[in-house]
JSON list of C-alpha atoms in Angstrom, two decimals:
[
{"chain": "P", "resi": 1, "resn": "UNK", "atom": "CA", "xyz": [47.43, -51.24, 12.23]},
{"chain": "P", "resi": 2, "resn": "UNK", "atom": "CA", "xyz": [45.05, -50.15, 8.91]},
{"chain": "P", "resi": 3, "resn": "UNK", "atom": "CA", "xyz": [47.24, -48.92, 6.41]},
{"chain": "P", "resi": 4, "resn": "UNK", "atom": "CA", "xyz": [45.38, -45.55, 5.91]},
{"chain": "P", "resi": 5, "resn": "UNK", "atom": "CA", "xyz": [47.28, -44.85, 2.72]},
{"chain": "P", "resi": 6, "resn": "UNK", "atom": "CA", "xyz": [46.14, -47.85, 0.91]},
{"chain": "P", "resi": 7, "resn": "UNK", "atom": "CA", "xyz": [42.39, -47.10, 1.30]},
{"chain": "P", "resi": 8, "resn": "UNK", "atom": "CA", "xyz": [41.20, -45.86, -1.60]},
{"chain": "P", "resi": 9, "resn": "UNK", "atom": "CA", "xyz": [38.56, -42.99, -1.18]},
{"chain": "P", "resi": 10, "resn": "UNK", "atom": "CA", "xyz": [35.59, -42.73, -3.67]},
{"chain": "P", "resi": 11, "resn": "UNK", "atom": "CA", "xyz": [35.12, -39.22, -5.51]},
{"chain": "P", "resi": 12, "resn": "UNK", "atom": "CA", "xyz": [31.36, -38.20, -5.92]},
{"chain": "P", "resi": 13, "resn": "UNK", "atom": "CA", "xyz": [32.19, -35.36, -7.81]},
{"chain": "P", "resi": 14, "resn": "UNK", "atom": "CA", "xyz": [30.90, -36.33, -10.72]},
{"chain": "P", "resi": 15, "resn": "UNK", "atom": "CA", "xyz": [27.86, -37.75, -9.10]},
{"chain": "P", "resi": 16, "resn": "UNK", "atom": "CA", "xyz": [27.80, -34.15, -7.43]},
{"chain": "P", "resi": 17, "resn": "UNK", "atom": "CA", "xyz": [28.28, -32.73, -10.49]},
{"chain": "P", "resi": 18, "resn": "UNK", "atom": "CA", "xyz": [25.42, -34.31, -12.37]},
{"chain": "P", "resi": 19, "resn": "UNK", "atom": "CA", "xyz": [22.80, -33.65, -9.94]},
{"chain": "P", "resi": 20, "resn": "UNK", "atom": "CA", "xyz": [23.67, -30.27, -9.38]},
{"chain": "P", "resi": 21, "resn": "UNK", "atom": "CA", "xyz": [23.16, -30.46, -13.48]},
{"chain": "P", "resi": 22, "resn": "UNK", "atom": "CA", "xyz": [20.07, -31.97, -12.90]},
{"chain": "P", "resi": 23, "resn": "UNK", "atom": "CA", "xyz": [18.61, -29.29, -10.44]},
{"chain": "P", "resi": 24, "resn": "UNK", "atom": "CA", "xyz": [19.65, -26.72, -12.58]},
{"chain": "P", "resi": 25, "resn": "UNK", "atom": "CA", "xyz": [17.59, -27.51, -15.66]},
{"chain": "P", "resi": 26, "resn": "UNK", "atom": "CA", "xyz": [14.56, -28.31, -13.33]},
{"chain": "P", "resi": 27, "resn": "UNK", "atom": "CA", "xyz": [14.99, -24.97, -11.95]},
{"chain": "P", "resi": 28, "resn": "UNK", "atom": "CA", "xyz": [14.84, -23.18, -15.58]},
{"chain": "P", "resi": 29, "resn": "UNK", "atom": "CA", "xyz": [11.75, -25.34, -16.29]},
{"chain": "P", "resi": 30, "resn": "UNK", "atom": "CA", "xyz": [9.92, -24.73, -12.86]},
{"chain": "P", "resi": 31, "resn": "UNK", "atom": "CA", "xyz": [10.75, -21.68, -12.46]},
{"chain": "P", "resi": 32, "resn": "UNK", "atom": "CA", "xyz": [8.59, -20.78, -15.95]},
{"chain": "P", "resi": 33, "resn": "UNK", "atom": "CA", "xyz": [5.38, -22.45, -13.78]},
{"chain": "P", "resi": 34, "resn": "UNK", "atom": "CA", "xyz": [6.70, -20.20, -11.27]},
{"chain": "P", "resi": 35, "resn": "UNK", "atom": "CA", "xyz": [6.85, -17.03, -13.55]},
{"chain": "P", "resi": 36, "resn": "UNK", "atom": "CA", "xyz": [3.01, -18.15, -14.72]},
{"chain": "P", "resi": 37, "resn": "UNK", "atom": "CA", "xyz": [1.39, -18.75, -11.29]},
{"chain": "P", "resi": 38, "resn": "UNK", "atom": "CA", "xyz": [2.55, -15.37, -10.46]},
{"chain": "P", "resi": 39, "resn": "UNK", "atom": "CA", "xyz": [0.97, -13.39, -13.03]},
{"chain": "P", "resi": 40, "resn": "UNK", "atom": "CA", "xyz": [-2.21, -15.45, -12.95]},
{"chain": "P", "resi": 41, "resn": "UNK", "atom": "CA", "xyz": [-2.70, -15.32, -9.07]},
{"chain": "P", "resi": 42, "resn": "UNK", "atom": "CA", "xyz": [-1.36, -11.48, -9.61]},
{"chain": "P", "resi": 43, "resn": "UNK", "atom": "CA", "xyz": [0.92, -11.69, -6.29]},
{"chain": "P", "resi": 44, "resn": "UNK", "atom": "CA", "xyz": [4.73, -10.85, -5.45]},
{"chain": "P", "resi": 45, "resn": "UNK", "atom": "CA", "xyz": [4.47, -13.96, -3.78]},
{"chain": "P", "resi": 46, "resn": "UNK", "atom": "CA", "xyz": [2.51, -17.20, -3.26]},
{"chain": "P", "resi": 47, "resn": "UNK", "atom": "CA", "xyz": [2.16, -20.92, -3.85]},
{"chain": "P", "resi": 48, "resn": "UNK", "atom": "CA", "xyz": [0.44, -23.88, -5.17]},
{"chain": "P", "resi": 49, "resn": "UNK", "atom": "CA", "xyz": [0.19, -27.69, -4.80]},
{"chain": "P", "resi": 50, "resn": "UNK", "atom": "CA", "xyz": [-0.53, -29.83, -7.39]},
{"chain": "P", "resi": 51, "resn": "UNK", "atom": "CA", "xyz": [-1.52, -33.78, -6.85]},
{"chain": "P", "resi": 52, "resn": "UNK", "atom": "CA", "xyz": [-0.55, -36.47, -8.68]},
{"chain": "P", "resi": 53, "resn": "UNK", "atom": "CA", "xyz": [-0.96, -40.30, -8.07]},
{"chain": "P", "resi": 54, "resn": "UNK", "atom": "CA", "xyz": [2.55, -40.57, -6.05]},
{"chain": "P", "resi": 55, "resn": "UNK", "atom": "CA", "xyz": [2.01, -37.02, -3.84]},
{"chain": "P", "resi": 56, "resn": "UNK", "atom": "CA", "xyz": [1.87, -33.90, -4.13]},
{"chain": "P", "resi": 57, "resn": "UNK", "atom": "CA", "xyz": [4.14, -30.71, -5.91]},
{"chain": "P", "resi": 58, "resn": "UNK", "atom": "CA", "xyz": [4.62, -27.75, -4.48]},
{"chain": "P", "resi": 59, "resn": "UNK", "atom": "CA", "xyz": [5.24, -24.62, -6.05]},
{"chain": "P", "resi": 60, "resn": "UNK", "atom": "CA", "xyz": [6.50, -21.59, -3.96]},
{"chain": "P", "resi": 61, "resn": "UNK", "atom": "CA", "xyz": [7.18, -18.34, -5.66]},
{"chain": "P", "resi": 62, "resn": "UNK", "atom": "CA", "xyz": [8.14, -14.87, -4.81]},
{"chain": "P", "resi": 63, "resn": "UNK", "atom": "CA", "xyz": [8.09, -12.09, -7.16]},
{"chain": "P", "resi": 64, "resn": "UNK", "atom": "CA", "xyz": [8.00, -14.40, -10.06]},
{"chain": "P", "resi": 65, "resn": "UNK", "atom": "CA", "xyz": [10.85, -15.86, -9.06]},
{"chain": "P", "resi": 66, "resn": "UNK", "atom": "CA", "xyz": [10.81, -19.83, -7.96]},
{"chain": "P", "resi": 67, "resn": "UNK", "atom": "CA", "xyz": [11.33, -20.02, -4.45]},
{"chain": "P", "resi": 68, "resn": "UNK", "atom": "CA", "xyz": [11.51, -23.97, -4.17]},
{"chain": "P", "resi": 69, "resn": "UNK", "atom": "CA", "xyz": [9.71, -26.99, -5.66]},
{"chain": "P", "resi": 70, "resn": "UNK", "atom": "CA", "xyz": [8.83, -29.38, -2.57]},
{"chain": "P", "resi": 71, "resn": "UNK", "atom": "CA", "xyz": [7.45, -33.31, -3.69]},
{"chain": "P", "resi": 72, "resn": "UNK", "atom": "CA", "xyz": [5.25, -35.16, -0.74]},
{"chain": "P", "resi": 73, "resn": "UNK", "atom": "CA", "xyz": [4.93, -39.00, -1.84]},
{"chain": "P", "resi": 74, "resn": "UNK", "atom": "CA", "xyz": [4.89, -42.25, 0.61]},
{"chain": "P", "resi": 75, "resn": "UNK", "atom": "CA", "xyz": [6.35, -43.54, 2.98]},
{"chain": "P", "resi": 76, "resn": "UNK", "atom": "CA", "xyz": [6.89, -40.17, 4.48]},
{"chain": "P", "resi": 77, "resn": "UNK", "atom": "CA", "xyz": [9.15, -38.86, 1.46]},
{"chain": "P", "resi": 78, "resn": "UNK", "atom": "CA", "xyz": [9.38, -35.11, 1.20]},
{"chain": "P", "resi": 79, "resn": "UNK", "atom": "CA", "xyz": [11.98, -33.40, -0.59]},
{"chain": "P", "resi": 80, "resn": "UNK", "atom": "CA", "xyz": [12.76, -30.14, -2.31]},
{"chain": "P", "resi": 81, "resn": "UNK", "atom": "CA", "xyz": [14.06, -30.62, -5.41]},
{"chain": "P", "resi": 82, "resn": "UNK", "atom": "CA", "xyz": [14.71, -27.22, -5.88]},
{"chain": "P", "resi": 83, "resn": "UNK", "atom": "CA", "xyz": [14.96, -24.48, -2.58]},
{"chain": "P", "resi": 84, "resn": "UNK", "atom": "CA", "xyz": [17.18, -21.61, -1.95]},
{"chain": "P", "resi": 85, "resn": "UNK", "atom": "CA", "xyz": [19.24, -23.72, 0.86]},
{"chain": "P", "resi": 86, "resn": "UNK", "atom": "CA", "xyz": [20.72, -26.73, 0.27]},
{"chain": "P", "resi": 87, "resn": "UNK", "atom": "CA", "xyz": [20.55, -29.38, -2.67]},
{"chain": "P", "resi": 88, "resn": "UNK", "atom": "CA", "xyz": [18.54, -32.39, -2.42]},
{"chain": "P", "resi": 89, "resn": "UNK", "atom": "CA", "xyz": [19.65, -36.00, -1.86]},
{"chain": "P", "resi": 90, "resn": "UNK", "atom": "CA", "xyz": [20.49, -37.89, -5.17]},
{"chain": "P", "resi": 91, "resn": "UNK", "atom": "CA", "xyz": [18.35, -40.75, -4.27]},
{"chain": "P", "resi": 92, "resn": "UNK", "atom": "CA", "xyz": [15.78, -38.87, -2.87]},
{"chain": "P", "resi": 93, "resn": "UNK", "atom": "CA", "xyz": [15.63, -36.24, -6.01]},
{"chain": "P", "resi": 94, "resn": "UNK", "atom": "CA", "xyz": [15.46, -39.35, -8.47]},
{"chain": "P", "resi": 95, "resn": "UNK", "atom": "CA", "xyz": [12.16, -41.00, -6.55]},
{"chain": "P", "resi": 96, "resn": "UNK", "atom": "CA", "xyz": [10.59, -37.46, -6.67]},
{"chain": "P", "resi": 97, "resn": "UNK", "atom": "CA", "xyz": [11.94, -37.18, -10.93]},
{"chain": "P", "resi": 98, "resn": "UNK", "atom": "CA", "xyz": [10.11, -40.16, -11.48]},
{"chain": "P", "resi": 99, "resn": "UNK", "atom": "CA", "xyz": [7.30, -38.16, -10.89]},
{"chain": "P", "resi": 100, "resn": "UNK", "atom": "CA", "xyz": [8.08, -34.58, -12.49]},
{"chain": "P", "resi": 101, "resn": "UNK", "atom": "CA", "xyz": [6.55, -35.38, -15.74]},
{"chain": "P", "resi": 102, "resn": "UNK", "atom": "CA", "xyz": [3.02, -36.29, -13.63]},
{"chain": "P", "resi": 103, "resn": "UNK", "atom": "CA", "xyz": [3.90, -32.56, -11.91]},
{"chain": "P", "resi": 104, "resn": "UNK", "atom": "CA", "xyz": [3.56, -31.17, -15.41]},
{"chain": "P", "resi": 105, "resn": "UNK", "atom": "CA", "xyz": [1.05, -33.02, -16.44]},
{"chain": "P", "resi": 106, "resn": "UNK", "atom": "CA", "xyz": [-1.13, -31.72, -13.61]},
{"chain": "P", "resi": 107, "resn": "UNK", "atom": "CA", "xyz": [0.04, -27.92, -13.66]},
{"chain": "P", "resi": 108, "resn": "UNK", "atom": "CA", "xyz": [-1.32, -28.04, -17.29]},
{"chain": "P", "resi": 109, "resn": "UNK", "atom": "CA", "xyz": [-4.77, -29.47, -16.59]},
{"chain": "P", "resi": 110, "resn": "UNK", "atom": "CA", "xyz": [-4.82, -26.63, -14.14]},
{"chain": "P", "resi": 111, "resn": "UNK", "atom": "CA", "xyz": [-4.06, -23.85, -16.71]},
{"chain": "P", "resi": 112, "resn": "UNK", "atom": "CA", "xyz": [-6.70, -25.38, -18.78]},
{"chain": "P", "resi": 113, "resn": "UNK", "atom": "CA", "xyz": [-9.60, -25.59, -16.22]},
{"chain": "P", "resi": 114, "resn": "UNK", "atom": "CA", "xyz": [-9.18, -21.97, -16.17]},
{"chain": "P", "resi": 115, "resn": "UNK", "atom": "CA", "xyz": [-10.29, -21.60, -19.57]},
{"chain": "P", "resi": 116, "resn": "UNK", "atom": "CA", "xyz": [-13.56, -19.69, -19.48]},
{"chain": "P", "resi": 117, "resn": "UNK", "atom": "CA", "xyz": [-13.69, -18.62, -16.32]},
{"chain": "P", "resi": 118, "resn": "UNK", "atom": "CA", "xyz": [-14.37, -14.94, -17.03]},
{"chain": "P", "resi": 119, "resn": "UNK", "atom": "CA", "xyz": [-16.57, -15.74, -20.27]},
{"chain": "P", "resi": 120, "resn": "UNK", "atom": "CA", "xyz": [-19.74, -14.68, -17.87]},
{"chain": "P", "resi": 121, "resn": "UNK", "atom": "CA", "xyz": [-17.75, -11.37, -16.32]},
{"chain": "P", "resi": 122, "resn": "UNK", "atom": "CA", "xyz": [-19.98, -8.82, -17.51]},
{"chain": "P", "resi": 123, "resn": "UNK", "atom": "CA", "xyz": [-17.79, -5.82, -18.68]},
{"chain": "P", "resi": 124, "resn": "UNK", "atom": "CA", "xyz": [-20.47, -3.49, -18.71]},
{"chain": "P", "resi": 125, "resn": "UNK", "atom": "CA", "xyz": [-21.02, -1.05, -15.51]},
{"chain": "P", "resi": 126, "resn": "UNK", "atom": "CA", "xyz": [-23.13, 1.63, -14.66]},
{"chain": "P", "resi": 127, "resn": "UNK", "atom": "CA", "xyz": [-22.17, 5.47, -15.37]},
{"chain": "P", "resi": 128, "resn": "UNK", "atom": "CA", "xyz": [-20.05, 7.07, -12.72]},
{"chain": "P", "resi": 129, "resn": "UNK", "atom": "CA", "xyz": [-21.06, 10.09, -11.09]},
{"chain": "P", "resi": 130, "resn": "UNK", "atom": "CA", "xyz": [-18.46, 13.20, -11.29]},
{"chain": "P", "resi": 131, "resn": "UNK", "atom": "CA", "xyz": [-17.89, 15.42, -8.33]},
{"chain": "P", "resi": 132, "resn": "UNK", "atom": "CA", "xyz": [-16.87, 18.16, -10.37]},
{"chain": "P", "resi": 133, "resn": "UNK", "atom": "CA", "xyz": [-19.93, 20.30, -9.43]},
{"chain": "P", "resi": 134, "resn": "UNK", "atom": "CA", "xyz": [-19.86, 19.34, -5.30]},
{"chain": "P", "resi": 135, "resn": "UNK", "atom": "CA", "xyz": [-15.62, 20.30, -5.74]},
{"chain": "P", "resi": 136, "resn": "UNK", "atom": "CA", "xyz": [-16.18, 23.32, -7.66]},
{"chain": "P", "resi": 137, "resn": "UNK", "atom": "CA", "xyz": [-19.10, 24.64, -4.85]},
{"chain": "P", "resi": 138, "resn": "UNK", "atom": "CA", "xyz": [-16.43, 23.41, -2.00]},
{"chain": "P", "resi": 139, "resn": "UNK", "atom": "CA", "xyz": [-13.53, 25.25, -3.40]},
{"chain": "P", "resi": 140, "resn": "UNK", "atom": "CA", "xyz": [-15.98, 28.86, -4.33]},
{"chain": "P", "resi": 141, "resn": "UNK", "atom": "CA", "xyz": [-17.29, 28.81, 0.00]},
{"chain": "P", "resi": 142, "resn": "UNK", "atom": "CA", "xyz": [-13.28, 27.97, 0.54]},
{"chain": "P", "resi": 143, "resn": "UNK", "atom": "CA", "xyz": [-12.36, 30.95, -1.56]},
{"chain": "P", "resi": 144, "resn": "UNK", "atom": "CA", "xyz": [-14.51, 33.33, -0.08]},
{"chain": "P", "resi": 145, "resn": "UNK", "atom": "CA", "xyz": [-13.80, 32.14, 3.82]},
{"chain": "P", "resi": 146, "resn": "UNK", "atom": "CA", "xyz": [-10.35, 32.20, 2.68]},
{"chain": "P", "resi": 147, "resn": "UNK", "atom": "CA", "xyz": [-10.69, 36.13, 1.25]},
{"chain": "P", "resi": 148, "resn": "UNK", "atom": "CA", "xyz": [-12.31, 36.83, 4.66]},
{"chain": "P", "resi": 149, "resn": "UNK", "atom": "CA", "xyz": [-9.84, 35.19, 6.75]},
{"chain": "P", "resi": 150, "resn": "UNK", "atom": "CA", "xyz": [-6.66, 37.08, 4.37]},
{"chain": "P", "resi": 151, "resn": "UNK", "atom": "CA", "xyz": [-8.43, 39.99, 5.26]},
{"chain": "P", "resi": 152, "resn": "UNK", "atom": "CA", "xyz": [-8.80, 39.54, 9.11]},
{"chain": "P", "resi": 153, "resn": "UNK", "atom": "CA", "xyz": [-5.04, 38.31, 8.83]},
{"chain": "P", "resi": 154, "resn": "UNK", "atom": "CA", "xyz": [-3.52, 41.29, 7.04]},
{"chain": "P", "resi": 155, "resn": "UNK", "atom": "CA", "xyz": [-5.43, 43.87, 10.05]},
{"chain": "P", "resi": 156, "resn": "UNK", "atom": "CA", "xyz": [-4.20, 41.10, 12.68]},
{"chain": "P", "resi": 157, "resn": "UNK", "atom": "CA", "xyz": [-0.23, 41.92, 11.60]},
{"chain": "P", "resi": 158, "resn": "UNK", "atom": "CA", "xyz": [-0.77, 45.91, 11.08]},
{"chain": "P", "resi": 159, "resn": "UNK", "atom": "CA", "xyz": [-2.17, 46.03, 14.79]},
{"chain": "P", "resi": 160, "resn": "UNK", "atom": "CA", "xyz": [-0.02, 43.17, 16.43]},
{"chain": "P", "resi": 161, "resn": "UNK", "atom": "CA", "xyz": [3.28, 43.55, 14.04]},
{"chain": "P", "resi": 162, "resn": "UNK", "atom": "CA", "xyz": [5.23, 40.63, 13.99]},
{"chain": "P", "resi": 163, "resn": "UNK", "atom": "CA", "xyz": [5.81, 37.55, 11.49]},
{"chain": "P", "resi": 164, "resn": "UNK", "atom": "CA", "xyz": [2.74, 35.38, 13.12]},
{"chain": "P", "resi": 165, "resn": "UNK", "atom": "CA", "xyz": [-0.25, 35.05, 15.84]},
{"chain": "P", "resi": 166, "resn": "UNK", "atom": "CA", "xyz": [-3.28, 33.87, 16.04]},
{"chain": "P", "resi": 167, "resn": "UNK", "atom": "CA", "xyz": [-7.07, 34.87, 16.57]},
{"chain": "P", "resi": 168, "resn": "UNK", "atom": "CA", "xyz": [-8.99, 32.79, 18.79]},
{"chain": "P", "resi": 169, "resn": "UNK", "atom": "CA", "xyz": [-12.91, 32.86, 19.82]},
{"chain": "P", "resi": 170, "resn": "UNK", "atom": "CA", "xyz": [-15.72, 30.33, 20.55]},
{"chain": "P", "resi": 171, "resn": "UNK", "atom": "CA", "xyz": [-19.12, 30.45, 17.95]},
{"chain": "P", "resi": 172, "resn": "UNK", "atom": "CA", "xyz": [-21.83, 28.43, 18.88]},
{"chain": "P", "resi": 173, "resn": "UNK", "atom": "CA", "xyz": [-19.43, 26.79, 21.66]},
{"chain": "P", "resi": 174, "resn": "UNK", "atom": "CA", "xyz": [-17.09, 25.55, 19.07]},
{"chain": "P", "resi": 175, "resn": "UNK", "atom": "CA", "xyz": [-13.69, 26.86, 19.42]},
{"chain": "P", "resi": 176, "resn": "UNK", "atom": "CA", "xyz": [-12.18, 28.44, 16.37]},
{"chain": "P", "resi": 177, "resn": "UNK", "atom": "CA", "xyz": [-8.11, 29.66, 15.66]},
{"chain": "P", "resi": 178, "resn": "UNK", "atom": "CA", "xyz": [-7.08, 31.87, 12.95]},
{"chain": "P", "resi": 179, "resn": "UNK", "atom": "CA", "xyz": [-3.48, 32.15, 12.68]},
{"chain": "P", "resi": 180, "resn": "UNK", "atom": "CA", "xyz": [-1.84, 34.51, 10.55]},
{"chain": "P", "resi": 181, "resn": "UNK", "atom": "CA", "xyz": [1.66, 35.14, 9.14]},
{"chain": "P", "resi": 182, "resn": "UNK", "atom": "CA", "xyz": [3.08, 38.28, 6.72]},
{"chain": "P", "resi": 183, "resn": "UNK", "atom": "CA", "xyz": [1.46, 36.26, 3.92]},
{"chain": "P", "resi": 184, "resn": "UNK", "atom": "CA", "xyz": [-1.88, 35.99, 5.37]},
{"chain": "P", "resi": 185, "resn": "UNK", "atom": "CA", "xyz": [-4.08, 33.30, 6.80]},
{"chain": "P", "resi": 186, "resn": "UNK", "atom": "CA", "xyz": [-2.17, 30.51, 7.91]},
{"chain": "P", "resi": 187, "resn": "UNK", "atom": "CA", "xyz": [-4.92, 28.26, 8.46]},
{"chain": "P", "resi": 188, "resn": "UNK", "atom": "CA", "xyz": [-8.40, 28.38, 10.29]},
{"chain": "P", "resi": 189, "resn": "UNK", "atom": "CA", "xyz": [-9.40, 25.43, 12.58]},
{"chain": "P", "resi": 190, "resn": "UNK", "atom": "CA", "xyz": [-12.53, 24.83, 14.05]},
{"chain": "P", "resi": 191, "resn": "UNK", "atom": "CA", "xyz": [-12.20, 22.19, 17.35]},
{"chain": "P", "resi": 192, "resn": "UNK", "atom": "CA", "xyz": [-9.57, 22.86, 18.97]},
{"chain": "P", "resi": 193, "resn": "UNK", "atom": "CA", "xyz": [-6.14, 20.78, 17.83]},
{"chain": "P", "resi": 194, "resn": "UNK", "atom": "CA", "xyz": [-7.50, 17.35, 16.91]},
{"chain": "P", "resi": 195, "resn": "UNK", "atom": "CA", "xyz": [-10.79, 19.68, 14.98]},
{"chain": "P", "resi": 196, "resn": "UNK", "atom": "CA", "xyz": [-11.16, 20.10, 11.17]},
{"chain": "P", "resi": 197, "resn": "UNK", "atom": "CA", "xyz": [-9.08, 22.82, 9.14]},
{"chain": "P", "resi": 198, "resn": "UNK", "atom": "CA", "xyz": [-11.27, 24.44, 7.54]},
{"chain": "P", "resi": 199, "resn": "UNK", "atom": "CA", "xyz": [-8.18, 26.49, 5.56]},
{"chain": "P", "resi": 200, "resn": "UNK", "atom": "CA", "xyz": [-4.85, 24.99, 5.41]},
{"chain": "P", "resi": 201, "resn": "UNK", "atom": "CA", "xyz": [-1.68, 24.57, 3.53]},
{"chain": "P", "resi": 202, "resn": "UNK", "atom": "CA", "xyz": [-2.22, 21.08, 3.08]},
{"chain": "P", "resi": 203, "resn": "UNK", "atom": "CA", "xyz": [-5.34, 19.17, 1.81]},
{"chain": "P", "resi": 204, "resn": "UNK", "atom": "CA", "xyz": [-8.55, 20.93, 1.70]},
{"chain": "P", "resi": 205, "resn": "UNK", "atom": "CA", "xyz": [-11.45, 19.67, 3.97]},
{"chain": "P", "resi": 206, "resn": "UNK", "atom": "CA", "xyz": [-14.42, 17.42, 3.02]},
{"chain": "P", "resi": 207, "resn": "UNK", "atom": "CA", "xyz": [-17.80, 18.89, 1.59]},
{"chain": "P", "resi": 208, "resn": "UNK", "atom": "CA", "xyz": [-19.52, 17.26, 4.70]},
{"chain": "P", "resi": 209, "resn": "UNK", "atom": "CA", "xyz": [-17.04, 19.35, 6.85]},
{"chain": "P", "resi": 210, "resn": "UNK", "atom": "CA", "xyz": [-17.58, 22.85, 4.65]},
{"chain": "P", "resi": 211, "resn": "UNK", "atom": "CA", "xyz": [-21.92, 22.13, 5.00]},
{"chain": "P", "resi": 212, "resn": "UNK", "atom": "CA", "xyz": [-21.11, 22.47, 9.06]},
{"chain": "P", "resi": 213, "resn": "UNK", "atom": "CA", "xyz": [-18.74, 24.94, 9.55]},
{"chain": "P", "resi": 214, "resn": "UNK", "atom": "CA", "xyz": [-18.52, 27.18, 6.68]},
{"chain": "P", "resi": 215, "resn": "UNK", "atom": "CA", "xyz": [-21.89, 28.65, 7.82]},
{"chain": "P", "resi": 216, "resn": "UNK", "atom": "CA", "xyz": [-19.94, 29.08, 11.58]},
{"chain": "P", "resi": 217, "resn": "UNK", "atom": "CA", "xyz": [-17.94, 31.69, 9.91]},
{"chain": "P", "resi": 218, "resn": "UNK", "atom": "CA", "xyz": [-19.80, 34.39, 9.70]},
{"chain": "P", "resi": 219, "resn": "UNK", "atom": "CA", "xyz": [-19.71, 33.83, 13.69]},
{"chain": "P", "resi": 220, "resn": "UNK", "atom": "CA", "xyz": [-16.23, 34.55, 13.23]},
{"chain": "P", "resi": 221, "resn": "UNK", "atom": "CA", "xyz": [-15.84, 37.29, 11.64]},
{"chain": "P", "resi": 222, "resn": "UNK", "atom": "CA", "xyz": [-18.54, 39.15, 13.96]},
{"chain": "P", "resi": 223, "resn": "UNK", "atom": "CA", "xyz": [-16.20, 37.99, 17.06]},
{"chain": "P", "resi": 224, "resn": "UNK", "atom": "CA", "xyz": [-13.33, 39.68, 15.37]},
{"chain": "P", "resi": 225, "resn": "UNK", "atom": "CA", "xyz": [-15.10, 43.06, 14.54]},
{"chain": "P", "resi": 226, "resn": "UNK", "atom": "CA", "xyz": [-15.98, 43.00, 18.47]},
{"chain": "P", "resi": 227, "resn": "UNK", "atom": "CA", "xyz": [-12.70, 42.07, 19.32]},
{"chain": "P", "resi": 228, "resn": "UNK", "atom": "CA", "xyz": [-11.73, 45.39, 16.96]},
{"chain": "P", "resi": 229, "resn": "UNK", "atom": "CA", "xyz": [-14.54, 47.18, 18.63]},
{"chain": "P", "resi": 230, "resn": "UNK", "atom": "CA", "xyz": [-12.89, 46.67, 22.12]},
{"chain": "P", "resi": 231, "resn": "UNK", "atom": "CA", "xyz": [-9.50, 47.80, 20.92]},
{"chain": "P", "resi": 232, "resn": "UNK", "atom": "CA", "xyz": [-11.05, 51.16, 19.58]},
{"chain": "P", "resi": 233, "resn": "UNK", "atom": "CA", "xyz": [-12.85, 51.37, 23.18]},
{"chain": "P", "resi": 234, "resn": "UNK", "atom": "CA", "xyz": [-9.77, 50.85, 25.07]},
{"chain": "P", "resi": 235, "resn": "UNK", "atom": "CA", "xyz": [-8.14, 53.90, 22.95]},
{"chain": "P", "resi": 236, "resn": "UNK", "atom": "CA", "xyz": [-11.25, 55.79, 23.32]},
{"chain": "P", "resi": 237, "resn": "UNK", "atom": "CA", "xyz": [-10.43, 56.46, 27.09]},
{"chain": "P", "resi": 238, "resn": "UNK", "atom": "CA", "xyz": [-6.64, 57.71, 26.51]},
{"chain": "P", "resi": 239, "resn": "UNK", "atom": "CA", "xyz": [-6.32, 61.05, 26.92]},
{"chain": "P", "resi": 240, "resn": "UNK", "atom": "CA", "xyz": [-3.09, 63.38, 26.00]}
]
């Protein structure tokens, strides 16, 4: 029977130890190339190979932060000498050291190829066009359809009463909705619910939306003072 107790076991602690060391530092100094790549390429998160005569160095980054350093050589080697899972091999991390310095080496001729590669950017451009005069035109028809439409509104709640309603009536087979509330105009939409609001609360509409229908609502208006019309008709035949 093997006398258990008399086998010695080996410790690789300090073996352990010293690559874990060993990753560490290559982590600080990668993760700088990391850091770089990042603000060059101008990403929260990327990667680059580099090639040297043994393989190939990876360099994975997110948010300037190094997400692992991967080494490709021969014979099928591939390890990450730095990742976010688990450490590498010792013998497999020293083949891919033996190269590290060659990793460098390459990174840096890349930095430098990049010298002078906006020298021929040409920072002039041409003048840019305001839109202060097309806004300013858009927002005087938008005040005066909006002055309209208060006015329509504030009638609307004297004859109806209420907190809110809306007007409703086709122009040029277009179908238009004023709605009101105690403040005034609400909004006015012309196309039914998916159609353009010509007068909201929110955003106002584009100037190639005002050129169609700001000219509609005059249309409108005349459809209201008929509707008004018809009320004072209807009266018109009560007698007391």
């Amino acid at each position: 029977m093997i006398d258990l107790a008399a086998l010695d076991v080996a410790d690789p602690e300090e073996a352990t130890r010293q690559r874990d060391d060993l990753v560490e530092r290559i982590r600080d100094h990668a993760g700088t190339i990391a850091y770089q790549l990042a603000k060059f390429q101008g990403g929260d998160y990327g990667q680059q190979s580099f090639e040297t005569d043994r393989g190939t160095w990876t360099v994975k980054y997110e948010a300037g932060d190094l997400q692992y350093l991967r080494f490709e050589g021969g014979r099928g080697l591939e390890v990450y000498v730095v990742s976010t899972k688990q450490p590498p091999e010792p013998e497999k991390l020293a083949t891919a050291l033996e190269d590290y310095e060659a990793f460098v080496a390459s990174y840096n001729e890349y930095v430098r190829s990049l010298d002078g590669l906006l020298d021929d950017v040409d920072p002039e451009y041409p003048e840019i066009e305001t839109t202060e005069g097309i806004v300013a035109e858009r927002d005087r028809l938008l005040n005066r359809v909006e002055e309209a439409c208060d006015l329509i509104a504030g009638e609307l709640h004297r004859y109806e009463g209420g907190d809110y309603g809306t007007f409703t009536t086709r122009v040029d087979g277009t179908r238009w909705e004023l709605k009101w509330d105690t403040d005034g105009v609400s909004y006015l939409r012309a196309g039914g619910s998916g159609g353009v609001y010509l007068l909201s609360q929110y955003e106002p509409p584009s100037a190639a939306d005002v050129r169609k229908y700001a000219p509609m609502v005059a249309g409108v208006i005349e459809a209201y003072n008929e509707h008004v019309a018809e009320l004072e008709s209807d009266l018109a035949t009560v007698s007391l």
